[in-house]
PDB file of C-alpha atoms in Angstrom:
ATOM      1  CA  MET A  14      -0.253   0.025  -0.163  1.00  0.00           C
ATOM      2  CA  TYR A  15       1.021   3.587  -0.517  1.00  0.00           C
ATOM      3  CA  TYR A  16      -0.168   6.977  -0.406  1.00  0.00           C
ATOM      4  CA  ASP A  17       2.269   9.566  -1.330  1.00  0.00           C
ATOM      5  CA  ARG A  18       1.502  12.642  -3.689  1.00  0.00           C
ATOM      6  CA  ARG A  19       4.869  14.523  -2.919  1.00  0.00           C
ATOM      7  CA  VAL A  20       6.362  15.801  -5.982  1.00  0.00           C
ATOM      8  CA  PRO A  21      10.213  16.699  -6.631  1.00  0.00           C
ATOM      9  CA  PRO A  22      11.226  19.616  -5.283  1.00  0.00           C
ATOM     10  CA  ALA A  23      12.637  20.903  -8.106  1.00  0.00           C
ATOM     11  CA  PHE A  24       9.384  20.392 -10.373  1.00  0.00           C
ATOM     12  CA  LEU A  25       7.217  22.247  -7.074  1.00  0.00           C
ATOM     13  CA  ASP A  26       9.711  25.104  -7.420  1.00  0.00           C
ATOM     14  CA  LEU A  27       8.185  25.815 -10.633  1.00  0.00           C
ATOM     15  CA  LEU A  28       5.203  27.396  -8.411  1.00  0.00           C
ATOM     16  CA  LEU A  29       7.611  30.246  -7.199  1.00  0.00           C
ATOM     17  CA  PRO A  30       7.536  33.928  -8.160  1.00  0.00           C
ATOM     18  CA  GLY A  31       9.160  34.680 -11.275  1.00  0.00           C
ATOM     19  CA  ALA A  32       9.187  30.595 -12.519  1.00  0.00           C
ATOM     20  CA  ALA A  33       7.802  29.049 -15.172  1.00  0.00           C
ATOM     21  CA  LEU A  34       4.516  28.576 -13.297  1.00  0.00           C
ATOM     22  CA  GLY A  35       4.969  31.475 -10.873  1.00  0.00           C
ATOM     23  CA  TRP A  36       1.385  32.798 -12.078  1.00  0.00           C
ATOM     24  CA  LEU A  37      -0.539  30.171 -10.526  1.00  0.00           C
ATOM     25  CA  VAL A  38      -0.425  30.586  -6.845  1.00  0.00           C
ATOM     26  CA  PRO A  39      -1.518  34.509  -7.111  1.00  0.00           C
ATOM     27  CA  TRP A  40      -4.015  33.301  -9.581  1.00  0.00           C
ATOM     28  CA  LEU A  41      -5.800  31.409  -6.788  1.00  0.00           C
ATOM     29  CA  THR A  42      -6.771  34.684  -4.790  1.00  0.00           C
ATOM     30  CA  THR A  43      -8.308  36.367  -8.078  1.00  0.00           C
ATOM     31  CA  PRO A  44     -12.117  36.993  -8.323  1.00  0.00           C
ATOM     32  CA  ALA A  45     -12.348  34.371 -11.085  1.00  0.00           C
ATOM     33  CA  ALA A  46     -10.534  31.617  -8.943  1.00  0.00           C
ATOM     34  CA  ALA A  47     -12.522  32.564  -5.508  1.00  0.00           C
ATOM     35  CA  ARG A  48     -16.110  32.115  -8.080  1.00  0.00           C
ATOM     36  CA  ALA A  49     -14.837  29.016  -9.381  1.00  0.00           C
ATOM     37  CA  GLY A  50     -13.705  27.244  -5.716  1.00  0.00           C
ATOM     38  CA  ALA A  51      -9.981  26.972  -7.676  1.00  0.00           C
ATOM     39  CA  HIS A  52      -7.209  25.381  -5.760  1.00  0.00           C
ATOM     40  CA  VAL A  53      -4.066  23.406  -6.746  1.00  0.00           C
ATOM     41  CA  GLN A  54      -2.812  19.783  -5.444  1.00  0.00           C
ATOM     42  CA  THR A  55       0.171  17.832  -6.300  1.00  0.00           C
ATOM     43  CA  ARG A  56      -0.195  14.384  -7.556  1.00  0.00           C
ATOM     44  CA  ARG A  57       1.683  11.299  -8.207  1.00  0.00           C
ATOM     45  CA  ASP A  58       1.052   7.879  -8.637  1.00  0.00           C
ATOM     46  CA  ARG A  59       2.799   4.721 -10.049  1.00  0.00           C
ATOM     47  CA  GLY A  60       0.853   5.091 -13.370  1.00  0.00           C
ATOM     48  CA  GLY A  61       0.941   8.281 -15.356  1.00  0.00           C
ATOM     49  CA  ARG A  62       2.376  10.472 -12.705  1.00  0.00           C
ATOM     50  CA  ARG A  63       5.297   8.739 -11.689  1.00  0.00           C
ATOM     51  CA  HIS A  64       7.287  12.164 -11.953  1.00  0.00           C
ATOM     52  CA  GLY A  65       4.228  14.179 -10.518  1.00  0.00           C
ATOM     53  CA  GLY A  66       1.794  16.437 -11.372  1.00  0.00           C
ATOM     54  CA  ILE A  67       0.504  19.803 -10.617  1.00  0.00           C
ATOM     55  CA  GLN A  68      -3.038  20.041 -10.875  1.00  0.00           C
ATOM     56  CA  LEU A  69      -5.678  22.906 -11.064  1.00  0.00           C
ATOM     57  CA  TYR A  70      -9.119  22.060  -9.691  1.00  0.00           C
ATOM     58  CA  LEU A  71     -12.247  24.192 -10.291  1.00  0.00           C
ATOM     59  CA  GLY A  72     -14.635  23.041  -7.706  1.00  0.00           C
ATOM     60  CA  ARG A  73     -14.624  19.287  -8.337  1.00  0.00           C
ATOM     61  CA  THR A  74     -13.178  19.507 -12.047  1.00  0.00           C
ATOM     62  CA  SER A  75      -9.803  20.005 -13.364  1.00  0.00           C
ATOM     63  CA  PRO A  76      -9.143  22.279 -16.417  1.00  0.00           C
ATOM     64  CA  LEU A  77      -5.269  21.719 -16.373  1.00  0.00           C
ATOM     65  CA  GLU A  78      -2.546  19.406 -14.907  1.00  0.00           C
ATOM     66  CA  VAL A  79       1.118  19.655 -15.468  1.00  0.00           C
ATOM     67  CA  ARG A  80       2.974  16.466 -15.583  1.00  0.00           C
ATOM     68  CA  ALA A  81       6.716  16.211 -15.297  1.00  0.00           C
ATOM     69  CA  ARG A  82       8.081  13.575 -17.765  1.00  0.00           C
ATOM     70  CA  PRO A  83      11.573  12.085 -17.960  1.00  0.00           C
ATOM     71  CA  GLY A  84      14.461  14.490 -19.135  1.00  0.00           C
ATOM     72  CA  GLY A  85      12.827  17.473 -17.866  1.00  0.00           C
ATOM     73  CA  ARG A  86      10.050  17.680 -20.140  1.00  0.00           C
ATOM     74  CA  PHE A  87       6.441  18.534 -19.145  1.00  0.00           C
ATOM     75  CA  GLN A  88       3.100  17.577 -20.542  1.00  0.00           C
ATOM     76  CA  LEU A  89      -0.575  19.181 -20.295  1.00  0.00           C
ATOM     77  CA  HIS A  90      -3.611  17.033 -19.202  1.00  0.00           C
ATOM     78  CA  ALA A  91      -7.426  18.081 -19.025  1.00  0.00           C
ATOM     79  CA  ASP A  92     -10.426  16.554 -19.910  1.00  0.00           C
ATOM     80  CA  PRO A  93     -11.536  16.461 -23.492  1.00  0.00           C
ATOM     81  CA  PHE A  94     -13.807  19.528 -22.557  1.00  0.00           C
ATOM     82  CA  TYR A  95     -11.183  21.629 -21.384  1.00  0.00           C
ATOM     83  CA  ARG A  96      -8.421  20.541 -24.333  1.00  0.00           C
ATOM     84  CA  ALA A  97     -10.921  21.764 -26.598  1.00  0.00           C
ATOM     85  CA  MET A  98     -10.707  25.183 -25.465  1.00  0.00           C
ATOM     86  CA  ALA A  99      -6.917  25.505 -25.820  1.00  0.00           C
ATOM     87  CA  PRO A 100      -5.930  22.762 -28.243  1.00  0.00           C
ATOM     88  CA  ALA A 101      -2.480  24.090 -28.902  1.00  0.00           C
ATOM     89  CA  LEU A 102      -1.549  23.989 -25.484  1.00  0.00           C
ATOM     90  CA  PHE A 103      -2.173  20.320 -25.314  1.00  0.00           C
ATOM     91  CA  ALA A 104      -0.747  19.444 -28.369  1.00  0.00           C
ATOM     92  CA  THR A 105       3.087  19.044 -27.554  1.00  0.00           C
ATOM     93  CA  ASP A 106       5.594  18.555 -24.730  1.00  0.00           C
ATOM     94  CA  PHE A 107       7.287  21.660 -23.074  1.00  0.00           C
ATOM     95  CA  ASP A 108      10.787  22.597 -21.444  1.00  0.00           C
ATOM     96  CA  VAL A 109      10.546  25.081 -18.628  1.00  0.00           C
ATOM     97  CA  ALA A 110      11.483  27.806 -21.033  1.00  0.00           C
ATOM     98  CA  ALA A 111       8.551  26.833 -23.544  1.00  0.00           C
ATOM     99  CA  LEU A 112       6.424  26.183 -20.121  1.00  0.00           C
ATOM    100  CA  ALA A 113       7.515  29.834 -18.886  1.00  0.00           C
ATOM    101  CA  ARG A 114       7.074  31.194 -22.532  1.00  0.00           C
ATOM    102  CA  ALA A 115       3.251  29.589 -22.110  1.00  0.00           C
ATOM    103  CA  ALA A 116       2.404  31.756 -18.789  1.00  0.00           C
ATOM    104  CA  ASP A 117       0.162  33.965 -20.370  1.00  0.00           C
ATOM    105  CA  ALA A 118      -1.885  31.629 -22.428  1.00  0.00           C
ATOM    106  CA  LEU A 119      -2.030  29.217 -19.491  1.00  0.00           C
ATOM    107  CA  ARG A 120      -3.526  31.790 -17.321  1.00  0.00           C
ATOM    108  CA  ALA A 121      -6.164  32.893 -20.370  1.00  0.00           C
ATOM    109  CA  HIS A 122      -7.121  29.008 -20.411  1.00  0.00           C
ATOM    110  CA  ALA A 123      -7.640  28.970 -16.342  1.00  0.00           C
ATOM    111  CA  GLU A 124      -9.688  32.320 -16.711  1.00  0.00           C
ATOM    112  CA  ASP A 125     -11.662  30.962 -19.552  1.00  0.00           C
ATOM    113  CA  ALA A 126     -12.516  27.636 -18.045  1.00  0.00           C
ATOM    114  CA  ALA A 127     -13.573  29.317 -14.417  1.00  0.00           C
ATOM    115  CA  THR A 128     -16.259  31.126 -16.806  1.00  0.00           C
ATOM    116  CA  ARG A 129     -17.203  28.289 -18.667  1.00  0.00           C
ATOM    117  CA  THR A 130     -17.193  25.104 -16.493  1.00  0.00           C
ATOM    118  CA  HIS A 131     -20.608  23.735 -16.094  1.00  0.00           C
ATOM    119  CA  ARG A 132     -22.232  24.802 -12.872  1.00  0.00           C
ATOM    120  CA  SER A 133     -22.705  21.046 -11.616  1.00  0.00           C
ATOM    121  CA  PHE A 134     -19.285  20.816 -10.937  1.00  0.00           C
ATOM    122  CA  LEU A 135     -18.951  24.209  -8.895  1.00  0.00           C
ATOM    123  CA  ASP A 136     -22.268  23.982  -7.042  1.00  0.00           C
ATOM    124  CA  GLY A 137     -23.758  21.857  -3.853  1.00  0.00           C
ATOM    125  CA  GLU A 138     -20.896  19.962  -2.181  1.00  0.00           C
ATOM    126  CA  ALA A 139     -18.200  20.998  -4.660  1.00  0.00           C
ATOM    127  CA  VAL A 140     -18.907  24.827  -2.720  1.00  0.00           C
ATOM    128  CA  VAL A 141     -18.180  23.664   0.597  1.00  0.00           C
ATOM    129  CA  HIS A 142     -15.325  21.269  -0.361  1.00  0.00           C
ATOM    130  CA  ALA A 143     -13.476  23.738  -2.391  1.00  0.00           C
ATOM    131  CA  GLY A 144     -13.921  26.600   0.234  1.00  0.00           C
ATOM    132  CA  LEU A 145     -12.029  24.142   2.876  1.00  0.00           C
ATOM    133  CA  MET A 146      -9.492  23.659   0.314  1.00  0.00           C
ATOM    134  CA  ARG A 147      -9.009  27.370  -0.356  1.00  0.00           C
ATOM    135  CA  HIS A 148      -9.435  28.788   3.224  1.00  0.00           C
ATOM    136  CA  TYR A 149      -7.573  26.307   4.739  1.00  0.00           C
ATOM    137  CA  GLY A 150      -4.925  26.254   1.799  1.00  0.00           C
ATOM    138  CA  PRO A 151      -3.579  28.828   0.035  1.00  0.00           C
ATOM    139  CA  LEU A 152      -5.862  31.506   1.718  1.00  0.00           C
ATOM    140  CA  ALA A 153      -4.897  30.016   5.198  1.00  0.00           C
ATOM    141  CA  PRO A 154      -3.995  32.574   7.834  1.00  0.00           C
ATOM    142  CA  ALA A 155      -1.274  32.308  10.239  1.00  0.00           C
ATOM    143  CA  ASP A 156      -3.227  31.285  13.111  1.00  0.00           C
ATOM    144  CA  ALA A 157      -5.413  28.542  11.130  1.00  0.00           C
ATOM    145  CA  PRO A 158      -6.479  25.632  13.053  1.00  0.00           C
ATOM    146  CA  PHE A 159      -5.332  23.052  10.618  1.00  0.00           C
ATOM    147  CA  VAL A 160      -4.213  23.145   7.047  1.00  0.00           C
ATOM    148  CA  ALA A 161      -6.079  21.394   3.976  1.00  0.00           C
ATOM    149  CA  LEU A 162      -3.168  19.181   2.757  1.00  0.00           C
ATOM    150  CA  ASP A 163      -4.904  17.040  -0.119  1.00  0.00           C
ATOM    151  CA  SER A 164      -8.338  16.271  -1.263  1.00  0.00           C
ATOM    152  CA  GLU A 165      -9.556  13.210  -3.415  1.00  0.00           C
ATOM    153  CA  ALA A 166      -6.893  11.304  -1.530  1.00  0.00           C
ATOM    154  CA  ARG A 167      -6.578   7.688  -2.562  1.00  0.00           C
ATOM    155  CA  VAL A 168      -4.616   4.844  -1.438  1.00  0.00           C
ATOM    156  CA  GLY A 169      -2.834   2.756  -3.940  1.00  0.00           C
ATOM    157  CA  PHE A 170      -1.401  -0.505  -4.314  1.00  0.00           C
ATOM    158  CA  ASP A 171       1.166  -2.344  -6.379  1.00  0.00           C
ATOM    159  CA  CYS A 172      -1.186  -4.502  -8.490  1.00  0.00           C
ATOM    160  CA  GLN A 173      -4.491  -5.550  -8.577  1.00  0.00           C
ATOM    161  CA  ALA A 174      -4.250  -8.645  -6.925  1.00  0.00           C
ATOM    162  CA  ASP A 175      -3.275  -6.691  -3.799  1.00  0.00           C
ATOM    163  CA  GLN A 176      -5.935  -4.084  -3.858  1.00  0.00           C
ATOM    164  CA  ASP A 177      -8.610  -6.765  -3.980  1.00  0.00           C
ATOM    165  CA  ALA A 178      -7.559  -8.850  -1.473  1.00  0.00           C
ATOM    166  CA  TYR A 179      -7.009  -6.084   0.600  1.00  0.00           C
ATOM    167  CA  GLU A 180     -10.655  -4.753  -0.126  1.00  0.00           C
ATOM    168  CA  ALA A 181     -12.309  -8.330   0.389  1.00  0.00           C
ATOM    169  CA  ALA A 182     -11.279  -7.915   3.958  1.00  0.00           C
ATOM    170  CA  LEU A 183     -11.560  -4.368   4.460  1.00  0.00           C
ATOM    171  CA  PRO A 184     -15.532  -4.483   5.234  1.00  0.00           C
ATOM    172  CA  ALA A 185     -14.941  -6.768   8.210  1.00  0.00           C
ATOM    173  CA  LEU A 186     -12.350  -4.654   9.734  1.00  0.00           C
ATOM    174  CA  VAL A 187     -14.791  -1.766  10.861  1.00  0.00           C
ATOM    175  CA  GLY A 188     -17.962  -3.526  10.578  1.00  0.00           C
ATOM    176  CA  LEU A 189     -19.289  -2.007   6.882  1.00  0.00           C
ATOM    177  CA  PRO A 190     -23.214  -3.132   6.266  1.00  0.00           C
ATOM    178  CA  ALA A 191     -23.518  -5.106   3.031  1.00  0.00           C
ATOM    179  CA  HIS A 192     -25.574  -2.673   1.875  1.00  0.00           C
ATOM    180  CA  GLU A 193     -22.835   0.202   2.071  1.00  0.00           C
ATOM    181  CA  ALA A 194     -20.499   0.551  -1.219  1.00  0.00           C
ATOM    182  CA  LEU A 195     -16.868   0.662  -0.228  1.00  0.00           C
ATOM    183  CA  PRO A 196     -15.330   4.081  -0.538  1.00  0.00           C
ATOM    184  CA  ARG A 197     -12.050   4.681  -2.666  1.00  0.00           C
ATOM    185  CA  LYS A 198     -11.239   8.662  -1.997  1.00  0.00           C
ATOM    186  CA  LEU A 199     -11.394  10.718   0.876  1.00  0.00           C
ATOM    187  CA  ASP A 200     -12.319  13.971   0.176  1.00  0.00           C
ATOM    188  CA  LEU A 201      -9.651  16.058   2.324  1.00  0.00           C
ATOM    189  CA  VAL A 202      -6.551  15.156   4.242  1.00  0.00           C
ATOM    190  CA  GLY A 203      -5.770  18.024   6.862  1.00  0.00           C
ATOM    191  CA  LEU A 204      -3.011  18.368   9.458  1.00  0.00           C
ATOM    192  CA  ALA A 205      -4.131  20.544  12.960  1.00  0.00           C
ATOM    193  CA  ARG A 206      -1.977  22.494  14.704  1.00  0.00           C
ATOM    194  CA  ASP A 207      -1.659  20.122  17.420  1.00  0.00           C
ATOM    195  CA  GLY A 208      -0.577  17.110  14.697  1.00  0.00           C
ATOM    196  CA  ARG A 209      -3.507  15.308  14.067  1.00  0.00           C
ATOM    197  CA  VAL A 210      -4.087  13.772  10.973  1.00  0.00           C
ATOM    198  CA  LEU A 211      -7.573  14.876   9.762  1.00  0.00           C
ATOM    199  CA  LEU A 212      -9.287  12.736   7.657  1.00  0.00           C
ATOM    200  CA  VAL A 213     -12.637  14.931   6.372  1.00  0.00           C
ATOM    201  CA  GLU A 214     -15.880  13.822   4.638  1.00  0.00           C
ATOM    202  CA  VAL A 215     -17.462  16.628   3.437  1.00  0.00           C
ATOM    203  CA  LYS A 216     -21.122  16.813   2.709  1.00  0.00           C
ATOM    204  CA  ALA A 217     -23.417  19.652   0.844  1.00  0.00           C
ATOM    205  CA  ASP A 218     -25.703  19.345   3.781  1.00  0.00           C
ATOM    206  CA  PRO A 219     -26.500  17.111   6.943  1.00  0.00           C
ATOM    207  CA  THR A 220     -28.561  14.625   4.814  1.00  0.00           C
ATOM    208  CA  GLY A 221     -26.597  11.111   4.363  1.00  0.00           C
ATOM    209  CA  LEU A 222     -24.514  11.331   7.712  1.00  0.00           C
ATOM    210  CA  ALA A 223     -24.380   8.007   8.150  1.00  0.00           C
ATOM    211  CA  ARG A 224     -22.916   7.065   5.068  1.00  0.00           C
ATOM    212  CA  ALA A 225     -20.504   9.671   5.251  1.00  0.00           C
ATOM    213  CA  ALA A 226     -19.395   8.323   9.099  1.00  0.00           C
ATOM    214  CA  TRP A 227     -19.144   4.586   7.038  1.00  0.00           C
ATOM    215  CA  GLN A 228     -16.878   6.361   4.457  1.00  0.00           C
ATOM    216  CA  ALA A 229     -14.710   7.987   7.338  1.00  0.00           C
ATOM    217  CA  ALA A 230     -14.507   4.758   9.227  1.00  0.00           C
ATOM    218  CA  VAL A 231     -13.080   2.673   5.977  1.00  0.00           C
ATOM    219  CA  HIS A 232     -10.745   5.595   5.485  1.00  0.00           C
ATOM    220  CA  VAL A 233      -9.423   5.404   9.047  1.00  0.00           C
ATOM    221  CA  ALA A 234      -8.962   1.627   8.618  1.00  0.00           C
ATOM    222  CA  ARG A 235      -7.025   1.902   5.413  1.00  0.00           C
ATOM    223  CA  LEU A 236      -4.627   4.546   6.464  1.00  0.00           C
ATOM    224  CA  ARG A 237      -4.009   2.261  10.109  1.00  0.00           C
ATOM    225  CA  SER A 238      -3.021  -0.550   7.585  1.00  0.00           C
ATOM    226  CA  LEU A 239      -0.712   1.830   5.657  1.00  0.00           C
ATOM    227  CA  LEU A 240       0.878   2.986   8.905  1.00  0.00           C
ATOM    228  CA  GLU A 241       1.425  -0.772  10.053  1.00  0.00           C
ATOM    229  CA  GLY A 242       3.261  -0.963   7.130  1.00  0.00           C
ATOM    230  CA  HIS A 243       5.014   2.319   6.847  1.00  0.00           C
ATOM    231  CA  PRO A 244       5.276   3.388  10.582  1.00  0.00           C
ATOM    232  CA  THR A 245       7.224   7.063   9.504  1.00  0.00           C
ATOM    233  CA  TRP A 246       4.887   7.749   7.040  1.00  0.00           C
ATOM    234  CA  ILE A 247       3.127  10.626   8.588  1.00  0.00           C
ATOM    235  CA  THR A 248       6.409  12.392   9.116  1.00  0.00           C
ATOM    236  CA  ALA A 249       7.925  11.202   6.223  1.00  0.00           C
ATOM    237  CA  VAL A 250       5.798  11.752   3.607  1.00  0.00           C
ATOM    238  CA  LEU A 251       2.800  13.736   5.169  1.00  0.00           C
ATOM    239  CA  GLY A 252       5.286  15.861   7.073  1.00  0.00           C
ATOM    240  CA  ASP A 253       7.150  16.421   3.711  1.00  0.00           C
ATOM    241  CA  LEU A 254       4.099  17.119   1.538  1.00  0.00           C
ATOM    242  CA  ALA A 255       2.981  19.880   4.193  1.00  0.00           C
ATOM    243  CA  ARG A 256       6.626  21.432   4.191  1.00  0.00           C
ATOM    244  CA  GLU A 257       6.818  21.653   0.600  1.00  0.00           C
ATOM    245  CA  LYS A 258       3.318  22.844  -0.367  1.00  0.00           C
ATOM    246  CA  ALA A 259       3.865  25.556   2.352  1.00  0.00           C
ATOM    247  CA  ARG A 260       7.340  26.433   1.228  1.00  0.00           C
ATOM    248  CA  VAL A 261       5.564  27.728  -2.293  1.00  0.00           C
ATOM    249  CA  GLY A 262       2.420  29.305  -1.004  1.00  0.00           C
ATOM    250  CA  LEU A 263      -0.126  26.455  -1.363  1.00  0.00           C
ATOM    251  CA  LEU A 264      -0.546  26.837   2.290  1.00  0.00           C
ATOM    252  CA  GLY A 265      -0.981  30.574   2.917  1.00  0.00           C
ATOM    253  CA  ARG A 266       0.595  31.779   5.978  1.00  0.00           C
ATOM    254  CA  ALA A 267      -0.661  28.884   8.360  1.00  0.00           C
ATOM    255  CA  THR A 268       2.017  27.215  10.544  1.00  0.00           C
ATOM    256  CA  VAL A 269       2.952  23.608   9.557  1.00  0.00           C
ATOM    257  CA  GLY A 270       3.613  20.935  11.957  1.00  0.00           C
ATOM    258  CA  PRO A 271       4.703  19.144  14.648  1.00  0.00           C
ATOM    259  CA  PHE A 272       4.492  15.914  12.891  1.00  0.00           C
ATOM    260  CA  THR A 273       4.877  13.074  15.101  1.00  0.00           C
ATOM    261  CA  PRO A 274       4.789   8.954  13.874  1.00  0.00           C
ATOM    262  CA  THR A 275       2.267   8.340  16.360  1.00  0.00           C
ATOM    263  CA  ALA A 276      -0.042  11.332  15.748  1.00  0.00           C
ATOM    264  CA  ALA A 277      -3.930  10.528  15.814  1.00  0.00           C
ATOM    265  CA  LEU A 278      -5.844   9.651  13.155  1.00  0.00           C
ATOM    266  CA  THR A 279      -8.808  12.056  13.320  1.00  0.00           C
ATOM    267  CA  PRO A 280     -12.160  11.226  11.149  1.00  0.00           C
ATOM    268  CA  VAL A 281     -14.148  14.405  10.753  1.00  0.00           C
ATOM    269  CA  ILE A 282     -17.715  14.344   8.841  1.00  0.00           C
ATOM    270  CA  ALA A 283     -18.289  18.338   7.679  1.00  0.00           C
ATOM    271  CA  ALA A 284     -21.409  20.094   6.413  1.00  0.00           C
ATOM    272  CA  PRO A 285     -23.485  23.102   6.632  1.00  0.00           C
ATOM    273  CA  ASP A 286     -26.079  22.950   8.951  1.00  0.00           C
ATOM    274  CA  PRO A 287     -28.383  26.181  10.043  1.00  0.00           C
ATOM    275  CA  ARG A 288     -29.764  24.227  12.830  1.00  0.00           C
ATOM    276  CA  PRO A 289     -29.258  25.512  16.233  1.00  0.00           C
ATOM    277  CA  ASP A 290     -29.164  22.137  17.638  1.00  0.00           C
ATOM    278  CA  TRP A 291     -27.037  20.634  14.873  1.00  0.00           C
ATOM    279  CA  ALA A 292     -24.729  18.982  17.016  1.00  0.00           C
ATOM    280  CA  PRO A 293     -27.549  16.875  19.051  1.00  0.00           C
ATOM    281  CA  ALA A 294     -29.133  15.865  15.847  1.00  0.00           C
ATOM    282  CA  TRP A 295     -26.094  14.701  14.289  1.00  0.00           C
ATOM    283  CA  ARG A 296     -24.908  12.792  17.150  1.00  0.00           C
ATOM    284  CA  ARG A 297     -28.027  10.841  17.327  1.00  0.00           C
ATOM    285  CA  GLU A 298     -28.136  10.204  13.579  1.00  0.00           C
ATOM    286  CA  LEU A 299     -24.257   8.826  14.065  1.00  0.00           C
ATOM    287  CA  ALA A 300     -24.604   7.004  17.681  1.00  0.00           C
ATOM    288  CA  PRO A 301     -25.757   3.380  15.733  1.00  0.00           C
ATOM    289  CA  VAL A 302     -22.467   3.826  13.350  1.00  0.00           C
ATOM    290  CA  LEU A 303     -19.814   4.762  16.194  1.00  0.00           C
ATOM    291  CA  GLY A 304     -21.377   1.783  18.012  1.00  0.00           C
ATOM    292  CA  ALA A 305     -21.024  -0.991  15.121  1.00  0.00           C
ATOM    293  CA  SER A 306     -17.520   0.648  13.262  1.00  0.00           C
ATOM    294  CA  ARG A 307     -15.492  -1.082  15.682  1.00  0.00           C
ATOM    295  CA  GLY A 308     -13.520   1.483  16.942  1.00  0.00           C
ATOM    296  CA  ALA A 309     -12.786   3.187  13.455  1.00  0.00           C
ATOM    297  CA  LEU A 310     -14.558   6.261  14.278  1.00  0.00           C
ATOM    298  CA  THR A 311     -12.321   6.678  17.990  1.00  0.00           C
ATOM    299  CA  GLY A 312     -12.395  10.491  18.353  1.00  0.00           C
ATOM    300  CA  LEU A 313     -14.845  11.553  15.632  1.00  0.00           C
ATOM    301  CA  ARG A 314     -15.246  15.543  15.229  1.00  0.00           C
ATOM    302  CA  LEU A 315     -18.023  17.081  13.616  1.00  0.00           C
ATOM    303  CA  TRP A 316     -17.707  20.373  11.736  1.00  0.00           C
ATOM    304  CA  ARG A 317     -20.589  22.772  11.123  1.00  0.00           C
ATOM    305  CA  LEU A 318     -19.437  24.779   8.079  1.00  0.00           C
ATOM    306  CA  THR A 319     -20.276  28.070   6.842  1.00  0.00           C
ATOM    307  CA  PRO A 320     -22.041  28.115   2.993  1.00  0.00           C
ATOM    308  CA  GLU A 321     -18.651  29.062   1.972  1.00  0.00           C
ATOM    309  CA  GLY A 322     -16.764  26.089   3.317  1.00  0.00           C
ATOM    310  CA  ARG A 323     -14.889  27.978   6.971  1.00  0.00           C
ATOM    311  CA  VAL A 324     -15.532  25.842   9.959  1.00  0.00           C
ATOM    312  CA  ALA A 325     -18.119  27.654  12.350  1.00  0.00           C
ATOM    313  CA  GLU A 326     -17.714  25.044  15.023  1.00  0.00           C
ATOM    314  CA  ASP A 327     -15.987  21.843  15.867  1.00  0.00           C
ATOM    315  CA  VAL A 328     -17.423  19.353  18.096  1.00  0.00           C
ATOM    316  CA  ALA A 329     -16.870  15.901  19.519  1.00  0.00           C
ATOM    317  CA  GLY A 330     -18.907  13.095  17.760  1.00  0.00           C
ATOM    318  CA  GLU A 331     -20.261  11.666  21.143  1.00  0.00           C
ATOM    319  CA  ALA A 332     -21.607  13.951  23.704  1.00  0.00           C
ATOM    320  CA  PRO A 333     -19.638  14.821  26.528  1.00  0.00           C
ATOM    321  CA  GLY A 334     -19.890  12.229  29.568  1.00  0.00           C
TER     322      GLY A 334
END
């Protein structure tokens, strides 16, 4: 098992001011980027992103990803809708100099995508999810209680057989009911100021809380299994990713760290809810899942979000006392 979205520091350096992609982090603060819920994530896997990727998201969709290739080359990727908006950009490889020369065209493509992306990718759950990624990512203040480190997190496997074997055994680890589908992507991985690793499931509203709790339980089990095989994963992988993203401005002015191998994996369910009694209502709905999830939801936190994706209240998943 692995989950490692670090990219080579020299690749990430392209986001620094004056570098080939130096326009991208400042662009995230523009009105167009705010309206479209823009955020930037690093990507890496053992398939097409062996050398890493830097991916721009607008809500739940991505109009642009820069992937590193061997020999100091770079290639642009996007779904067909976005490639059709600027076909010349996606038709060739780039070296660093060519990528720098294309900065104006790339920024124009991002602006165009921000106005033309279908609202289905930007509304609903995408609003609060992107809000979390932005307010606790590139817009994070110095006193942010946590940083939003990664989105759509997914554990990888060396081969399909390993994945199949692990996922066949996974439901029994958490008591997952047969009618609940096995989730594979976690909405948000965060790091709290006290060092906890936050595993966050985000919802557009407080419907479906039980499903969100089962999803969180499964992700806790996955990462517990990962830590069993890689005890230094939090310090060596997540800590390194946080430091590197902070260095290039993707975590705003927030403080990152400390990073300890024994940091708690803390499940979180997050959603907007205007009800004054939201916390007791959530706890009542979630109690059966907490009781059945075989300890996977120990330490559960509940976040009431503002409509734009800030954390308004943070309470324990179980009633005090």
